[in-house]
mmCIF file of N, CA, C and O and ligand atoms in Angstrom:
data_model
loop_
_atom_site.group_PDB
_atom_site.id
_atom_site.type_symbol
_atom_site.label_atom_id
_atom_site.label_comp_id
_atom_site.label_asym_id
_atom_site.label_seq_id
_atom_site.Cartn_x
_atom_site.Cartn_y
_atom_site.Cartn_z
ATOM 1 N N LYS Y 1 23.817 10.117 67.258
ATOM 2 C CA LYS Y 1 23.186 9.439 66.099
ATOM 3 C C LYS Y 1 21.737 9.079 66.442
ATOM 4 O O LYS Y 1 21.484 8.395 67.433
ATOM 5 N N ASP Y 2 20.790 9.505 65.612
ATOM 6 C CA ASP Y 2 19.412 9.150 65.944
ATOM 7 C C ASP Y 2 18.772 8.180 64.942
ATOM 8 O O ASP Y 2 17.622 7.837 65.046
ATOM 9 N N GLN Y 3 19.576 7.721 63.958
ATOM 10 C CA GLN Y 3 19.033 6.704 63.038
ATOM 11 C C GLN Y 3 19.242 5.314 63.627
ATOM 12 O O GLN Y 3 20.287 5.029 64.176
ATOM 13 N N PRO Y 4 18.201 4.434 63.496
ATOM 14 C CA PRO Y 4 18.368 3.069 64.008
ATOM 15 C C PRO Y 4 19.458 2.331 63.225
ATOM 16 O O PRO Y 4 19.582 2.509 62.011
ATOM 17 N N GLU Y 5 20.239 1.534 63.905
ATOM 18 C CA GLU Y 5 21.360 0.811 63.275
ATOM 19 C C GLU Y 5 21.027 -0.640 62.925
ATOM 20 O O GLU Y 5 21.829 -1.320 62.336
ATOM 21 N N ASP Y 6 19.845 -1.064 63.324
ATOM 22 C CA ASP Y 6 19.513 -2.464 63.033
ATOM 23 C C ASP Y 6 18.292 -2.529 62.103
ATOM 24 O O ASP Y 6 17.784 -1.518 61.655
ATOM 25 N N ASP Y 7 17.860 -3.746 61.793
ATOM 26 C CA ASP Y 7 16.754 -3.956 60.868
ATOM 27 C C ASP Y 7 15.416 -4.118 61.590
ATOM 28 O O ASP Y 7 14.461 -4.626 61.022
ATOM 29 N N ALA Y 8 15.368 -3.680 62.835
ATOM 30 C CA ALA Y 8 14.132 -3.839 63.595
ATOM 31 C C ALA Y 8 12.971 -3.195 62.851
ATOM 32 O O ALA Y 8 13.059 -2.068 62.376
ATOM 33 N N GLY Y 9 11.909 -3.952 62.700
ATOM 34 C CA GLY Y 9 10.722 -3.421 62.050
ATOM 35 C C GLY Y 9 10.728 -3.537 60.542
ATOM 36 O O GLY Y 9 9.725 -3.263 59.905
ATOM 37 N N VAL Y 10 11.825 -3.977 59.945
ATOM 38 C CA VAL Y 10 11.872 -4.146 58.484
ATOM 39 C C VAL Y 10 11.299 -5.508 58.124
ATOM 40 O O VAL Y 10 11.747 -6.531 58.623
ATOM 41 N N ILE Y 11 10.287 -5.503 57.279
ATOM 42 C CA ILE Y 11 9.678 -6.770 56.841
ATOM 43 C C ILE Y 11 10.252 -7.137 55.479
ATOM 44 O O ILE Y 11 10.147 -6.366 54.530
ATOM 45 N N THR Y 12 10.895 -8.260 55.421
ATOM 46 C CA THR Y 12 11.395 -8.751 54.141
ATOM 47 C C THR Y 12 10.366 -9.714 53.571
ATOM 48 O O THR Y 12 10.139 -10.782 54.114
ATOM 49 N N GLN Y 13 9.723 -9.292 52.474
ATOM 50 C CA GLN Y 13 8.693 -10.133 51.850
ATOM 51 C C GLN Y 13 9.369 -11.129 50.918
ATOM 52 O O GLN Y 13 10.077 -10.748 49.991
ATOM 53 N N THR Y 14 9.150 -12.415 51.173
ATOM 54 C CA THR Y 14 9.705 -13.410 50.249
ATOM 55 C C THR Y 14 8.853 -13.436 48.993
ATOM 56 O O THR Y 14 7.644 -13.255 49.047
ATOM 57 N N ARG Y 15 9.507 -13.641 47.812
ATOM 58 C CA ARG Y 15 8.760 -13.679 46.556
ATOM 59 C C ARG Y 15 7.962 -14.975 46.487
ATOM 60 O O ARG Y 15 8.452 -16.035 46.841
ATOM 61 N N PRO Y 16 6.716 -14.892 46.034
ATOM 62 C CA PRO Y 16 5.854 -16.074 46.062
ATOM 63 C C PRO Y 16 6.252 -17.157 45.060
ATOM 64 O O PRO Y 16 5.969 -18.314 45.275
ATOM 65 N N LYS Y 17 6.936 -16.759 43.974
ATOM 66 C CA LYS Y 17 7.282 -17.758 42.960
ATOM 67 C C LYS Y 17 8.785 -17.842 42.782
ATOM 68 O O LYS Y 17 9.490 -16.856 42.903
ATOM 69 N N THR Y 18 9.223 -19.022 42.458
ATOM 70 C CA THR Y 18 10.628 -19.237 42.146
ATOM 71 C C THR Y 18 10.812 -18.997 40.647
ATOM 72 O O THR Y 18 10.073 -19.555 39.843
ATOM 73 N N ASP Y 19 11.785 -18.161 40.268
ATOM 74 C CA ASP Y 19 12.042 -17.925 38.840
ATOM 75 C C ASP Y 19 12.613 -19.182 38.214
ATOM 76 O O ASP Y 19 13.529 -19.794 38.761
ATOM 77 N N ARG Y 20 12.048 -19.527 37.073
ATOM 78 C CA ARG Y 20 12.644 -20.597 36.269
ATOM 79 C C ARG Y 20 13.502 -19.933 35.209
ATOM 80 O O ARG Y 20 13.216 -18.805 34.812
ATOM 81 N N PRO Y 21 14.548 -20.618 34.764
ATOM 82 C CA PRO Y 21 15.349 -20.009 33.691
ATOM 83 C C PRO Y 21 14.486 -19.835 32.442
ATOM 84 O O PRO Y 21 13.621 -20.673 32.174
ATOM 85 N N PRO Y 22 14.671 -18.749 31.686
ATOM 86 C CA PRO Y 22 13.846 -18.539 30.491
ATOM 87 C C PRO Y 22 14.085 -19.624 29.451
ATOM 88 O O PRO Y 22 15.168 -20.206 29.380
ATOM 89 N N LEU Y 23 13.066 -19.887 28.644
ATOM 90 C CA LEU Y 23 13.180 -20.878 27.581
ATOM 91 C C LEU Y 23 13.195 -20.160 26.233
ATOM 92 O O LEU Y 23 12.665 -19.048 26.105
ATOM 93 N N TYR Y 24 13.794 -20.817 25.277
ATOM 94 C CA TYR Y 24 13.971 -20.241 23.940
ATOM 95 C C TYR Y 24 13.384 -21.166 22.879
ATOM 96 O O TYR Y 24 13.660 -22.362 22.888
ATOM 97 N N LYS Y 25 12.585 -20.567 21.981
ATOM 98 C CA LYS Y 25 12.019 -21.310 20.854
ATOM 99 C C LYS Y 25 13.078 -21.359 19.761
ATOM 100 O O LYS Y 25 13.657 -20.324 19.420
ATOM 101 N N VAL Y 26 13.297 -22.536 19.213
ATOM 102 C CA VAL Y 26 14.173 -22.662 18.045
ATOM 103 C C VAL Y 26 13.270 -22.838 16.832
ATOM 104 O O VAL Y 26 12.354 -23.665 16.843
ATOM 105 N N MET Y 27 13.502 -22.012 15.815
ATOM 106 C CA MET Y 27 12.649 -22.012 14.625
ATOM 107 C C MET Y 27 13.469 -22.265 13.373
ATOM 108 O O MET Y 27 14.633 -21.863 13.313
ATOM 109 N N ILE Y 28 12.846 -22.915 12.397
ATOM 110 C CA ILE Y 28 13.478 -22.957 11.077
ATOM 111 C C ILE Y 28 12.601 -22.182 10.101
ATOM 112 O O ILE Y 28 11.382 -22.098 10.252
ATOM 113 N N LEU Y 29 13.278 -21.591 9.118
ATOM 114 C CA LEU Y 29 12.610 -20.709 8.154
ATOM 115 C C LEU Y 29 12.586 -21.362 6.784
ATOM 116 O O LEU Y 29 13.528 -22.062 6.400
ATOM 117 N N ASN Y 30 11.513 -21.097 6.064
ATOM 118 C CA ASN Y 30 11.417 -21.596 4.697
ATOM 119 C C ASN Y 30 12.354 -20.819 3.767
ATOM 120 O O ASN Y 30 12.717 -19.669 4.050
ATOM 121 N N ASP Y 31 12.752 -21.474 2.696
ATOM 122 C CA ASP Y 31 13.438 -20.797 1.596
ATOM 123 C C ASP Y 31 13.102 -21.589 0.340
ATOM 124 O O ASP Y 31 12.468 -22.645 0.420
ATOM 125 N N ASP Y 32 13.513 -21.073 -0.816
ATOM 126 C CA ASP Y 32 13.118 -21.718 -2.079
ATOM 127 C C ASP Y 32 14.103 -22.788 -2.554
ATOM 128 O O ASP Y 32 13.830 -23.449 -3.567
ATOM 129 N N TYR Y 33 15.217 -22.956 -1.872
ATOM 130 C CA TYR Y 33 16.299 -23.781 -2.429
ATOM 131 C C TYR Y 33 16.659 -25.037 -1.644
ATOM 132 O O TYR Y 33 17.122 -26.008 -2.229
ATOM 133 N N THR Y 34 16.528 -24.984 -0.326
ATOM 134 C CA THR Y 34 16.916 -26.162 0.466
ATOM 135 C C THR Y 34 15.987 -27.331 0.127
ATOM 136 O O THR Y 34 14.768 -27.176 0.166
ATOM 137 N N PRO Y 35 16.541 -28.492 -0.221
ATOM 138 C CA PRO Y 35 15.676 -29.631 -0.560
ATOM 139 C C PRO Y 35 14.843 -30.083 0.651
ATOM 140 O O PRO Y 35 15.325 -30.066 1.787
ATOM 141 N N MET Y 36 13.615 -30.493 0.379
ATOM 142 C CA MET Y 36 12.729 -30.959 1.450
ATOM 143 C C MET Y 36 13.358 -32.094 2.251
ATOM 144 O O MET Y 36 13.262 -32.115 3.485
ATOM 145 N N GLU Y 37 14.010 -33.039 1.563
ATOM 146 C CA GLU Y 37 14.605 -34.204 2.253
ATOM 147 C C GLU Y 37 15.715 -33.753 3.212
ATOM 148 O O GLU Y 37 15.927 -34.386 4.246
ATOM 149 N N PHE Y 38 16.417 -32.680 2.842
ATOM 150 C CA PHE Y 38 17.489 -32.188 3.711
ATOM 151 C C PHE Y 38 16.906 -31.643 5.007
ATOM 152 O O PHE Y 38 17.438 -31.905 6.095
ATOM 153 N N VAL Y 39 15.808 -30.910 4.909
ATOM 154 C CA VAL Y 39 15.159 -30.349 6.100
ATOM 155 C C VAL Y 39 14.642 -31.486 6.999
ATOM 156 O O VAL Y 39 14.806 -31.449 8.222
ATOM 157 N N VAL Y 40 14.052 -32.492 6.384
ATOM 158 C CA VAL Y 40 13.560 -33.652 7.146
ATOM 159 C C VAL Y 40 14.727 -34.303 7.891
ATOM 160 O O VAL Y 40 14.629 -34.596 9.090
ATOM 161 N N HIS Y 41 15.842 -34.455 7.204
ATOM 162 C CA HIS Y 41 17.031 -35.052 7.818
ATOM 163 C C HIS Y 41 17.541 -34.211 8.996
ATOM 164 O O HIS Y 41 17.895 -34.761 10.052
ATOM 165 N N VAL Y 42 17.553 -32.903 8.835
ATOM 166 C CA VAL Y 42 17.992 -31.990 9.906
ATOM 167 C C VAL Y 42 17.107 -32.154 11.146
ATOM 168 O O VAL Y 42 17.601 -32.217 12.282
ATOM 169 N N LEU Y 43 15.803 -32.227 10.921
ATOM 170 C CA LEU Y 43 14.876 -32.337 12.054
ATOM 171 C C LEU Y 43 15.050 -33.670 12.784
ATOM 172 O O LEU Y 43 15.002 -33.726 14.015
ATOM 173 N N GLU Y 44 15.296 -34.737 12.029
ATOM 174 C CA GLU Y 44 15.530 -36.051 12.647
ATOM 175 C C GLU Y 44 16.850 -36.044 13.420
ATOM 176 O O GLU Y 44 16.917 -36.489 14.562
ATOM 177 N N ARG Y 45 17.870 -35.512 12.777
ATOM 178 C CA ARG Y 45 19.227 -35.593 13.315
ATOM 179 C C ARG Y 45 19.467 -34.705 14.536
ATOM 180 O O ARG Y 45 20.087 -35.138 15.503
ATOM 181 N N PHE Y 46 18.977 -33.458 14.466
ATOM 182 C CA PHE Y 46 19.308 -32.518 15.544
ATOM 183 C C PHE Y 46 18.191 -32.300 16.555
ATOM 184 O O PHE Y 46 18.437 -31.745 17.629
ATOM 185 N N PHE Y 47 16.974 -32.714 16.206
ATOM 186 C CA PHE Y 47 15.870 -32.474 17.132
ATOM 187 C C PHE Y 47 15.199 -33.756 17.599
ATOM 188 O O PHE Y 47 14.202 -33.717 18.325
ATOM 189 N N GLY Y 48 15.760 -34.902 17.189
ATOM 190 C CA GLY Y 48 15.278 -36.189 17.687
ATOM 191 C C GLY Y 48 13.836 -36.498 17.328
ATOM 192 O O GLY Y 48 13.161 -37.243 18.043
ATOM 193 N N LEU Y 49 13.371 -35.931 16.220
ATOM 194 C CA LEU Y 49 11.991 -36.194 15.803
ATOM 195 C C LEU Y 49 11.955 -37.429 14.903
ATOM 196 O O LEU Y 49 12.931 -37.747 14.221
ATOM 197 N N SER Y 50 10.806 -38.101 14.899
ATOM 198 C CA SER Y 50 10.634 -39.261 14.016
ATOM 199 C C SER Y 50 10.578 -38.773 12.568
ATOM 200 O O SER Y 50 10.384 -37.573 12.309
ATOM 201 N N HIS Y 51 10.716 -39.702 11.638
ATOM 202 C CA HIS Y 51 10.659 -39.333 10.224
ATOM 203 C C HIS Y 51 9.314 -38.695 9.890
ATOM 204 O O HIS Y 51 9.252 -37.682 9.178
ATOM 205 N N THR Y 52 8.243 -39.278 10.415
ATOM 206 C CA THR Y 52 6.888 -38.768 10.145
ATOM 207 C C THR Y 52 6.703 -37.362 10.723
ATOM 208 O O THR Y 52 6.213 -36.454 10.022
ATOM 209 N N GLN Y 53 7.109 -37.165 11.985
ATOM 210 C CA GLN Y 53 7.012 -35.835 12.624
ATOM 211 C C GLN Y 53 7.844 -34.821 11.836
ATOM 212 O O GLN Y 53 7.418 -33.677 11.632
ATOM 213 N N SER Y 54 9.036 -35.238 11.425
ATOM 214 C CA SER Y 54 9.946 -34.345 10.708
ATOM 215 C C SER Y 54 9.356 -33.944 9.363
ATOM 216 O O SER Y 54 9.429 -32.775 8.966
ATOM 217 N N PHE Y 55 8.767 -34.911 8.677
ATOM 218 C CA PHE Y 55 8.177 -34.622 7.371
ATOM 219 C C PHE Y 55 7.031 -33.628 7.513
ATOM 220 O O PHE Y 55 6.927 -32.658 6.755
ATOM 221 N N GLU Y 56 6.176 -33.850 8.514
ATOM 222 C CA GLU Y 56 5.021 -32.964 8.730
ATOM 223 C C GLU Y 56 5.464 -31.550 9.112
ATOM 224 O O GLU Y 56 4.907 -30.556 8.624
ATOM 225 N N LEU Y 57 6.481 -31.460 9.966
ATOM 226 C CA LEU Y 57 6.985 -30.151 10.400
ATOM 227 C C LEU Y 57 7.640 -29.410 9.230
ATOM 228 O O LEU Y 57 7.439 -28.200 9.055
ATOM 229 N N MET Y 58 8.385 -30.159 8.418
ATOM 230 C CA MET Y 58 9.004 -29.561 7.218
ATOM 231 C C MET Y 58 7.917 -28.968 6.318
ATOM 232 O O MET Y 58 8.060 -27.842 5.809
ATOM 233 N N LEU Y 59 6.810 -29.724 6.128
ATOM 234 C CA LEU Y 59 5.718 -29.237 5.274
ATOM 235 C C LEU Y 59 5.058 -27.994 5.863
ATOM 236 O O LEU Y 59 4.680 -27.078 5.128
ATOM 237 N N THR Y 60 4.943 -27.946 7.199
ATOM 238 C CA THR Y 60 4.395 -26.764 7.872
ATOM 239 C C THR Y 60 5.263 -25.550 7.569
ATOM 240 O O THR Y 60 4.754 -24.472 7.226
ATOM 241 N N VAL Y 61 6.577 -25.712 7.670
ATOM 242 C CA VAL Y 61 7.502 -24.598 7.385
ATOM 243 C C VAL Y 61 7.395 -24.197 5.908
ATOM 244 O O VAL Y 61 7.332 -23.008 5.581
ATOM 245 N N HIS Y 62 7.338 -25.191 5.046
ATOM 246 C CA HIS Y 62 7.237 -24.939 3.593
ATOM 247 C C HIS Y 62 5.992 -24.110 3.283
ATOM 248 O O HIS Y 62 6.030 -23.198 2.446
ATOM 249 N N LYS Y 63 4.878 -24.423 3.951
ATOM 250 C CA LYS Y 63 3.597 -23.736 3.661
ATOM 251 C C LYS Y 63 3.460 -22.409 4.409
ATOM 252 O O LYS Y 63 2.951 -21.436 3.866
ATOM 253 N N LYS Y 64 3.909 -22.398 5.692
ATOM 254 C CA LYS Y 64 3.641 -21.218 6.545
ATOM 255 C C LYS Y 64 4.810 -20.234 6.612
ATOM 256 O O LYS Y 64 4.645 -19.125 7.096
ATOM 257 N N GLY Y 65 5.999 -20.690 6.221
ATOM 258 C CA GLY Y 65 7.147 -19.783 6.242
ATOM 259 C C GLY Y 65 8.118 -20.044 7.367
ATOM 260 O O GLY Y 65 9.310 -19.794 7.241
ATOM 261 N N LEU Y 66 7.599 -20.499 8.511
ATOM 262 C CA LEU Y 66 8.475 -20.872 9.630
ATOM 263 C C LEU Y 66 7.688 -21.706 10.628
ATOM 264 O O LEU Y 66 6.451 -21.731 10.592
ATOM 265 N N ALA Y 67 8.404 -22.389 11.512
ATOM 266 C CA ALA Y 67 7.746 -23.118 12.597
ATOM 267 C C ALA Y 67 8.730 -23.307 13.743
ATOM 268 O O ALA Y 67 9.955 -23.331 13.530
ATOM 269 N N VAL Y 68 8.175 -23.416 14.940
ATOM 270 C CA VAL Y 68 8.982 -23.744 16.119
ATOM 271 C C VAL Y 68 9.262 -25.241 16.070
ATOM 272 O O VAL Y 68 8.333 -26.046 15.926
ATOM 273 N N VAL Y 69 10.540 -25.615 16.174
ATOM 274 C CA VAL Y 69 10.896 -27.029 16.114
ATOM 275 C C VAL Y 69 11.277 -27.583 17.479
ATOM 276 O O VAL Y 69 11.431 -28.796 17.634
ATOM 277 N N GLY Y 70 11.394 -26.680 18.475
ATOM 278 C CA GLY Y 70 11.670 -27.143 19.831
ATOM 279 C C GLY Y 70 11.841 -25.961 20.761
ATOM 280 O O GLY Y 70 12.030 -24.827 20.304
ATOM 281 N N VAL Y 71 11.743 -26.217 22.064
ATOM 282 C CA VAL Y 71 11.901 -25.183 23.094
ATOM 283 C C VAL Y 71 12.935 -25.691 24.092
ATOM 284 O O VAL Y 71 12.811 -26.811 24.606
ATOM 285 N N PHE Y 72 13.965 -24.876 24.343
ATOM 286 C CA PHE Y 72 15.126 -25.325 25.101
ATOM 287 C C PHE Y 72 15.664 -24.211 26.008
ATOM 288 O O PHE Y 72 15.311 -23.044 25.828
ATOM 289 N N SER Y 73 16.562 -24.574 26.906
ATOM 290 C CA SER Y 73 17.327 -23.578 27.663
ATOM 291 C C SER Y 73 18.185 -22.779 26.677
ATOM 292 O O SER Y 73 18.414 -23.218 25.540
ATOM 293 N N TYR Y 74 18.695 -21.634 27.114
ATOM 294 C CA TYR Y 74 19.502 -20.780 26.234
ATOM 295 C C TYR Y 74 20.671 -21.553 25.615
ATOM 296 O O TYR Y 74 20.889 -21.505 24.404
ATOM 297 N N GLU Y 75 21.406 -22.261 26.456
ATOM 298 C CA GLU Y 75 22.617 -22.935 25.960
ATOM 299 C C GLU Y 75 22.307 -24.036 24.973
ATOM 300 O O GLU Y 75 23.025 -24.214 23.979
ATOM 301 N N VAL Y 76 21.246 -24.815 25.239
ATOM 302 C CA VAL Y 76 20.882 -25.898 24.313
ATOM 303 C C VAL Y 76 20.363 -25.301 23.005
ATOM 304 O O VAL Y 76 20.756 -25.749 21.913
ATOM 305 N N ALA Y 77 19.527 -24.261 23.099
ATOM 306 C CA ALA Y 77 18.986 -23.616 21.890
ATOM 307 C C ALA Y 77 20.124 -23.075 21.019
ATOM 308 O O ALA Y 77 20.147 -23.281 19.799
ATOM 309 N N GLU Y 78 21.082 -22.417 21.663
ATOM 310 C CA GLU Y 78 22.221 -21.835 20.953
ATOM 311 C C GLU Y 78 23.021 -22.925 20.231
ATOM 312 O O GLU Y 78 23.462 -22.748 19.093
ATOM 313 N N THR Y 79 23.201 -24.050 20.893
ATOM 314 C CA THR Y 79 23.926 -25.178 20.294
ATOM 315 C C THR Y 79 23.169 -25.746 19.099
ATOM 316 O O THR Y 79 23.769 -26.005 18.048
ATOM 317 N N LYS Y 80 21.863 -25.921 19.229
ATOM 318 C CA LYS Y 80 21.039 -26.444 18.109
ATOM 319 C C LYS Y 80 21.142 -25.517 16.896
ATOM 320 O O LYS Y 80 21.327 -25.983 15.769
ATOM 321 N N VAL Y 81 20.995 -24.207 17.141
ATOM 322 C CA VAL Y 81 21.061 -23.235 16.041
ATOM 323 C C VAL Y 81 22.420 -23.333 15.346
ATOM 324 O O VAL Y 81 22.495 -23.398 14.114
ATOM 325 N N ALA Y 82 23.476 -23.376 16.139
ATOM 326 C CA ALA Y 82 24.831 -23.443 15.569
ATOM 327 C C ALA Y 82 25.024 -24.737 14.778
ATOM 328 O O ALA Y 82 25.600 -24.712 13.675
ATOM 329 N N GLN Y 83 24.537 -25.857 15.307
ATOM 330 C CA GLN Y 83 24.687 -27.146 14.620
ATOM 331 C C GLN Y 83 23.947 -27.143 13.281
ATOM 332 O O GLN Y 83 24.490 -27.592 12.260
ATOM 333 N N VAL Y 84 22.713 -26.632 13.287
ATOM 334 C CA VAL Y 84 21.910 -26.623 12.052
ATOM 335 C C VAL Y 84 22.534 -25.687 11.024
ATOM 336 O O VAL Y 84 22.684 -26.046 9.845
ATOM 337 N N MET Y 85 22.940 -24.478 11.478
ATOM 338 C CA MET Y 85 23.517 -23.503 10.545
ATOM 339 C C MET Y 85 24.816 -24.031 9.944
ATOM 340 O O MET Y 85 25.074 -23.866 8.747
ATOM 341 N N ASP Y 86 25.620 -24.690 10.760
ATOM 342 C CA ASP Y 86 26.892 -25.238 10.285
ATOM 343 C C ASP Y 86 26.658 -26.381 9.291
ATOM 344 O O ASP Y 86 27.288 -26.439 8.239
ATOM 345 N N PHE Y 87 25.713 -27.266 9.629
ATOM 346 C CA PHE Y 87 25.403 -28.416 8.768
ATOM 347 C C PHE Y 87 24.857 -27.936 7.411
ATOM 348 O O PHE Y 87 25.266 -28.440 6.356
ATOM 349 N N ALA Y 88 23.959 -26.938 7.450
ATOM 350 C CA ALA Y 88 23.387 -26.399 6.208
ATOM 351 C C ALA Y 88 24.477 -25.736 5.355
ATOM 352 O O ALA Y 88 24.546 -25.959 4.145
ATOM 353 N N ARG Y 89 25.327 -24.957 6.010
ATOM 354 C CA ARG Y 89 26.400 -24.266 5.282
ATOM 355 C C ARG Y 89 27.350 -25.268 4.630
ATOM 356 O O ARG Y 89 27.733 -25.113 3.467
ATOM 357 N N ARG Y 90 27.704 -26.311 5.394
ATOM 358 C CA ARG Y 90 28.616 -27.326 4.852
ATOM 359 C C ARG Y 90 28.020 -28.030 3.638
ATOM 360 O O ARG Y 90 28.749 -28.495 2.761
ATOM 361 N N HIS Y 91 26.676 -28.125 3.594
ATOM 362 C CA HIS Y 91 26.016 -28.741 2.434
ATOM 363 C C HIS Y 91 25.566 -27.693 1.413
ATOM 364 O O HIS Y 91 24.842 -28.013 0.466
ATOM 365 N N GLN Y 92 25.973 -26.460 1.626
ATOM 366 C CA GLN Y 92 25.686 -25.355 0.703
ATOM 367 C C GLN Y 92 24.192 -25.145 0.469
ATOM 368 O O GLN Y 92 23.755 -24.863 -0.654
ATOM 369 N N HIS Y 93 23.429 -25.277 1.561
ATOM 370 C CA HIS Y 93 21.999 -24.958 1.497
ATOM 371 C C HIS Y 93 21.757 -23.696 2.330
ATOM 372 O O HIS Y 93 22.396 -23.516 3.370
ATOM 373 N N PRO Y 94 20.807 -22.854 1.893
ATOM 374 C CA PRO Y 94 20.593 -21.579 2.603
ATOM 375 C C PRO Y 94 19.666 -21.671 3.816
ATOM 376 O O PRO Y 94 19.246 -20.637 4.354
ATOM 377 N N LEU Y 95 19.369 -22.879 4.264
ATOM 378 C CA LEU Y 95 18.466 -23.080 5.406
ATOM 379 C C LEU Y 95 18.861 -22.204 6.597
ATOM 380 O O LEU Y 95 20.026 -22.156 6.988
ATOM 381 N N GLN Y 96 17.867 -21.514 7.153
ATOM 382 C CA GLN Y 96 18.097 -20.636 8.299
ATOM 383 C C GLN Y 96 17.401 -21.176 9.546
ATOM 384 O O GLN Y 96 16.258 -21.642 9.463
ATOM 385 N N CYS Y 97 18.108 -21.083 10.667
ATOM 386 C CA CYS Y 97 17.586 -21.544 11.952
ATOM 387 C C CYS Y 97 17.857 -20.422 12.953
ATOM 388 O O CYS Y 97 18.978 -19.902 12.999
ATOM 389 N N THR Y 98 16.844 -20.027 13.709
ATOM 390 C CA THR Y 98 17.011 -18.934 14.668
ATOM 391 C C THR Y 98 16.384 -19.284 16.008
ATOM 392 O O THR Y 98 15.627 -20.264 16.094
ATOM 393 N N MET Y 99 16.690 -18.494 17.008
ATOM 394 C CA MET Y 99 16.079 -18.693 18.324
ATOM 395 C C MET Y 99 15.475 -17.384 18.830
ATOM 396 O O MET Y 99 15.897 -16.304 18.442
ATOM 397 N N GLU Y 100 14.475 -17.531 19.704
ATOM 398 C CA GLU Y 100 13.763 -16.365 20.228
ATOM 399 C C GLU Y 100 13.294 -16.701 21.641
ATOM 400 O O GLU Y 100 12.823 -17.818 21.874
ATOM 401 N N LYS Y 101 13.427 -15.738 22.526
ATOM 402 C CA LYS Y 101 12.970 -15.963 23.914
ATOM 403 C C LYS Y 101 11.462 -16.212 23.911
ATOM 404 O O LYS Y 101 10.728 -15.527 23.200
ATOM 405 N N GLU Y 102 11.040 -17.206 24.686
ATOM 406 C CA GLU Y 102 9.622 -17.589 24.690
ATOM 407 C C GLU Y 102 8.738 -16.514 25.303
ATOM 408 O O GLU Y 102 9.154 -15.889 26.272
HETATM 409 N N1 TYC C 1 10.700 -24.677 0.299
HETATM 410 C C1 TYC C 1 11.692 -25.736 0.117
HETATM 411 C C2 TYC C 1 11.473 -26.397 -1.217
HETATM 412 O O1 TYC C 1 10.435 -26.253 -1.832
HETATM 413 C C3 TYC C 1 11.620 -26.778 1.251
HETATM 414 C C4 TYC C 1 11.931 -26.210 2.592
HETATM 415 C C5 TYC C 1 11.143 -26.548 3.686
HETATM 416 C C6 TYC C 1 13.040 -25.379 2.781
HETATM 417 C C7 TYC C 1 11.429 -26.048 4.959
HETATM 418 C C8 TYC C 1 13.340 -24.873 4.049
HETATM 419 O O2 TYC C 1 12.837 -24.756 6.389
HETATM 420 C C9 TYC C 1 12.536 -25.224 5.135
HETATM 421 N N2 TYC C 1 12.466 -27.161 -1.661
#
């Protein structure tokens, strides 16, 4: 056998940065039917925003079509989306909430 059997001479380069888990943007989308007060309530209830912050963010979505309402780990983002979609459905509003990798 003429191949070396050990790692002599092999340089293992350590990676300079530690990977952080990816983050996910949670967004809500505008529609023509969901009442403004309902959206404000959703933002207060599920995203811990103040009434004033929630009202302003709701207006941003109303005018621009969508907005990021928070950035979370995959599992937290998934839970927020599910909670909002379930709450909207139970109240028969078409409000849509989605997530996207940052
Ligand atoms: N456009 C809705 C209305 O005029 C209000 C609204 C705002 C709906 C934000 C959804 O994500 C939304 N009643």
